[in-house]
PDB file of C-alpha atoms in Angstrom:
ATOM      1  CA  LEU D   1       7.213  -0.360 -19.193  1.00 69.00           C
ATOM      2  CA  LEU D   2       6.280  -2.722 -16.410  1.00 86.00           C
ATOM      3  CA  LEU D   3       9.976  -3.507 -16.361  1.00 92.00           C
ATOM      4  CA  ASP D   4      10.727   0.042 -15.154  1.00 93.00           C
ATOM      5  CA  ASP D   5       8.606  -0.538 -12.033  1.00 94.00           C
ATOM      6  CA  TYR D   6      10.384  -3.838 -11.377  1.00 95.00           C
ATOM      7  CA  ILE D   7      13.825  -2.224 -11.766  1.00 96.00           C
ATOM      8  CA  SER D   8      12.820   0.581  -9.397  1.00 96.00           C
ATOM      9  CA  LEU D   9      12.032  -2.010  -6.724  1.00 96.00           C
ATOM     10  CA  GLU D  10      15.264  -3.904  -7.337  1.00 96.00           C
ATOM     11  CA  LYS D  11      17.283  -0.662  -7.112  1.00 96.00           C
ATOM     12  CA  ILE D  12      15.844  -0.181  -3.626  1.00 96.00           C
ATOM     13  CA  ARG D  13      16.978  -3.695  -2.742  1.00 95.00           C
ATOM     14  CA  TYR D  14      20.448  -3.540  -4.311  1.00 95.00           C
ATOM     15  CA  GLU D  15      21.016   0.224  -3.922  1.00 94.00           C
ATOM     16  CA  ASP D  16      24.187   1.315  -5.729  1.00 95.00           C
ATOM     17  CA  ARG D  17      25.073  -2.294  -6.620  1.00 96.00           C
ATOM     18  CA  LEU D  18      22.574  -2.304  -9.513  1.00 97.00           C
ATOM     19  CA  HIS D  19      23.061  -0.108 -12.560  1.00 97.00           C
ATOM     20  CA  PHE D  20      20.428  -0.410 -15.290  1.00 96.00           C
ATOM     21  CA  GLU D  21      20.547   1.185 -18.730  1.00 96.00           C
ATOM     22  CA  LYS D  22      18.174   1.031 -21.692  1.00 95.00           C
ATOM     23  CA  GLN D  23      19.038   1.636 -25.330  1.00 96.00           C
ATOM     24  CA  ILE D  24      15.617   1.347 -26.946  1.00 95.00           C
ATOM     25  CA  ASP D  25      15.410   1.975 -30.684  1.00 96.00           C
ATOM     26  CA  LYS D  26      12.330   4.139 -31.245  1.00 96.00           C
ATOM     27  CA  ASN D  27      11.415   1.932 -34.218  1.00 95.00           C
ATOM     28  CA  THR D  28      10.819  -0.942 -31.788  1.00 94.00           C
ATOM     29  CA  LEU D  29       8.336   0.824 -29.539  1.00 93.00           C
ATOM     30  CA  HIS D  30       5.353  -0.466 -31.517  1.00 93.00           C
ATOM     31  CA  CYS D  31       6.462  -4.108 -31.237  1.00 92.00           C
ATOM     32  CA  LEU D  32       4.510  -6.373 -28.917  1.00 89.00           C
ATOM     33  CA  ILE D  33       6.328  -8.912 -26.789  1.00 89.00           C
ATOM     34  CA  PRO D  34       4.919 -11.614 -24.508  1.00 89.00           C
ATOM     35  CA  THR D  35       3.739 -10.329 -21.137  1.00 82.00           C
ATOM     36  CA  MET D  36       6.397 -10.439 -18.413  1.00 88.00           C
ATOM     37  CA  MET D  37       9.108 -11.842 -20.694  1.00 90.00           C
ATOM     38  CA  LEU D  38      11.467  -8.893 -20.220  1.00 91.00           C
ATOM     39  CA  GLN D  39      10.901  -8.885 -16.481  1.00 91.00           C
ATOM     40  CA  THR D  40      11.580 -12.619 -16.204  1.00 89.00           C
ATOM     41  CA  LEU D  41      14.816 -12.405 -18.205  1.00 90.00           C
ATOM     42  CA  THR D  42      15.960  -9.283 -16.318  1.00 92.00           C
ATOM     43  CA  GLU D  43      15.169 -10.990 -13.027  1.00 91.00           C
ATOM     44  CA  ASN D  44      17.415 -13.879 -14.104  1.00 89.00           C
ATOM     45  CA  ALA D  45      20.170 -11.404 -15.026  1.00 90.00           C
ATOM     46  CA  ILE D  46      19.986  -9.945 -11.533  1.00 93.00           C
ATOM     47  CA  LYS D  47      19.671 -13.253  -9.676  1.00 89.00           C
ATOM     48  CA  HIS D  48      22.410 -15.127 -11.541  1.00 85.00           C
ATOM     49  CA  GLY D  49      24.686 -12.167 -12.220  1.00 89.00           C
ATOM     50  CA  ILE D  50      24.427  -8.967 -10.193  1.00 92.00           C
ATOM     51  CA  SER D  51      23.405 -10.577  -6.879  1.00 91.00           C
ATOM     52  CA  GLN D  52      26.470 -12.845  -7.030  1.00 89.00           C
ATOM     53  CA  LEU D  53      28.915  -9.943  -7.382  1.00 91.00           C
ATOM     54  CA  GLN D  54      30.137  -8.226  -4.225  1.00 91.00           C
ATOM     55  CA  ASN D  55      30.185  -4.821  -5.922  1.00 93.00           C
ATOM     56  CA  GLY D  56      27.108  -5.468  -8.040  1.00 93.00           C
ATOM     57  CA  GLY D  57      27.131  -4.657 -11.711  1.00 94.00           C
ATOM     58  CA  HIS D  58      25.473  -3.324 -14.821  1.00 96.00           C
ATOM     59  CA  ILE D  59      22.524  -4.505 -16.891  1.00 95.00           C
ATOM     60  CA  LEU D  60      21.973  -3.166 -20.406  1.00 95.00           C
ATOM     61  CA  LEU D  61      18.693  -3.667 -22.271  1.00 95.00           C
ATOM     62  CA  LYS D  62      18.910  -2.976 -26.009  1.00 95.00           C
ATOM     63  CA  THR D  63      16.360  -3.256 -28.775  1.00 94.00           C
ATOM     64  CA  ASN D  64      16.614  -2.827 -32.521  1.00 95.00           C
ATOM     65  CA  ILE D  65      15.155  -4.130 -35.735  1.00 95.00           C
ATOM     66  CA  SER D  66      17.451  -6.102 -37.998  1.00 92.00           C
ATOM     67  CA  ASN D  67      16.381  -7.947 -41.176  1.00 91.00           C
ATOM     68  CA  ASN D  68      12.798  -6.972 -40.392  1.00 90.00           C
ATOM     69  CA  LYS D  69      12.922  -8.781 -37.021  1.00 91.00           C
ATOM     70  CA  LEU D  70      12.901  -7.445 -33.493  1.00 93.00           C
ATOM     71  CA  LYS D  71      16.111  -8.097 -31.581  1.00 94.00           C
ATOM     72  CA  ILE D  72      16.163  -7.732 -27.808  1.00 93.00           C
ATOM     73  CA  SER D  73      19.445  -8.031 -25.936  1.00 93.00           C
ATOM     74  CA  ILE D  74      19.932  -8.144 -22.163  1.00 93.00           C
ATOM     75  CA  GLU D  75      23.560  -7.947 -21.081  1.00 94.00           C
ATOM     76  CA  ASN D  76      24.703  -8.228 -17.498  1.00 92.00           C
ATOM     77  CA  ASP D  77      27.884  -8.528 -15.507  1.00 90.00           C
ATOM     78  CA  THR D  78      28.296 -12.090 -14.285  1.00 86.00           C
ATOM     79  CA  PRO D  79      30.819 -13.983 -12.153  1.00 80.00           C
ATOM     80  CA  LEU D  80      33.743 -15.319 -14.186  1.00 72.00           C
ATOM     81  CA  HIS D  81      33.365 -18.615 -12.321  1.00 65.00           C
ATOM     82  CA  PRO D  82      29.656 -18.980 -11.587  1.00 59.00           C
ATOM     83  CA  PRO D  83      28.899 -20.722  -8.317  1.00 54.00           C
ATOM     84  CA  THR D  84      26.502 -23.620  -8.047  1.00 55.00           C
ATOM     85  CA  PRO D  85      22.949 -22.813  -9.154  1.00 56.00           C
ATOM     86  CA  HIS D  86      21.204 -20.156  -7.091  1.00 53.00           C
ATOM     87  CA  GLU D  87      19.396 -21.721  -4.129  1.00 56.00           C
ATOM     88  CA  ASP D  88      16.087 -20.036  -5.058  1.00 57.00           C
ATOM     89  CA  SER D  89      16.305 -21.110  -8.685  1.00 55.00           C
ATOM     90  CA  LEU D  90      13.826 -23.625 -10.027  1.00 52.00           C
ATOM     91  CA  GLY D  91      15.993 -23.974 -13.139  1.00 57.00           C
ATOM     92  CA  PHE D  92      13.423 -23.350 -15.813  1.00 65.00           C
ATOM     93  CA  GLY D  93      13.459 -19.588 -16.523  1.00 72.00           C
ATOM     94  CA  MET D  94      15.349 -19.806 -19.798  1.00 79.00           C
ATOM     95  CA  SER D  95      13.802 -23.052 -21.002  1.00 82.00           C
ATOM     96  CA  SER D  96      10.259 -21.897 -20.236  1.00 85.00           C
ATOM     97  CA  THR D  97      10.920 -18.652 -22.118  1.00 87.00           C
ATOM     98  CA  GLN D  98      12.216 -20.643 -25.104  1.00 88.00           C
ATOM     99  CA  GLN D  99       9.139 -22.861 -25.029  1.00 90.00           C
ATOM    100  CA  ARG D 100       6.848 -19.862 -24.792  1.00 90.00           C
ATOM    101  CA  LEU D 101       8.513 -18.165 -27.746  1.00 90.00           C
ATOM    102  CA  PHE D 102       8.251 -21.350 -29.793  1.00 91.00           C
ATOM    103  CA  LEU D 103       4.553 -21.768 -28.977  1.00 92.00           C
ATOM    104  CA  LEU D 104       3.849 -18.181 -30.007  1.00 92.00           C
ATOM    105  CA  TYR D 105       6.184 -17.736 -32.971  1.00 90.00           C
ATOM    106  CA  LYS D 106       7.424 -21.201 -33.960  1.00 90.00           C
ATOM    107  CA  HIS D 107      10.855 -20.872 -35.614  1.00 87.00           C
ATOM    108  CA  ASP D 108      10.566 -17.094 -36.063  1.00 88.00           C
ATOM    109  CA  ALA D 109      11.819 -16.453 -32.508  1.00 89.00           C
ATOM    110  CA  THR D 110      14.952 -17.663 -30.772  1.00 88.00           C
ATOM    111  CA  LEU D 111      16.649 -17.210 -27.424  1.00 87.00           C
ATOM    112  CA  HIS D 112      20.422 -17.495 -27.061  1.00 85.00           C
ATOM    113  CA  MET D 113      22.785 -16.907 -24.167  1.00 85.00           C
ATOM    114  CA  ASN D 114      26.454 -16.088 -24.541  1.00 86.00           C
ATOM    115  CA  ILE D 115      28.912 -15.731 -21.647  1.00 84.00           C
ATOM    116  CA  GLU D 116      32.218 -14.074 -22.423  1.00 84.00           C
ATOM    117  CA  ASN D 117      34.683 -11.916 -20.479  1.00 83.00           C
ATOM    118  CA  GLY D 118      32.468 -11.540 -17.416  1.00 83.00           C
ATOM    119  CA  LYS D 119      29.370 -10.590 -19.441  1.00 87.00           C
ATOM    120  CA  ALA D 120      26.278 -12.688 -20.083  1.00 85.00           C
ATOM    121  CA  THR D 121      24.165 -11.710 -23.067  1.00 86.00           C
ATOM    122  CA  LEU D 122      20.722 -12.963 -24.032  1.00 79.00           C
TER     123      LEU D 122
END
């Protein structure tokens, strides 16, 4: 995965503050996803979660197939009280991903974010 190369670079930057784990269902390996989508969403998880935590945190990427649909989940540790938006943020990572998914798949693809107990999940 291109994402593996990106994570390798970020681990150099964050050292032991970034822990990344993948739980990839082998039945999902044949599925195609839009180019750079995983990297963009993982980058957001690092920028808005891990980078804001003094001790860093954990990101978990999971895939599975449920009801004949691919499900991708990215979970990261996040501040319980998020600060103001990140100074480098242009504010359109999530919305542009939603728009891209809609253009490609119409109503067959969705993007949701849930924040609960110090964890953000997409």
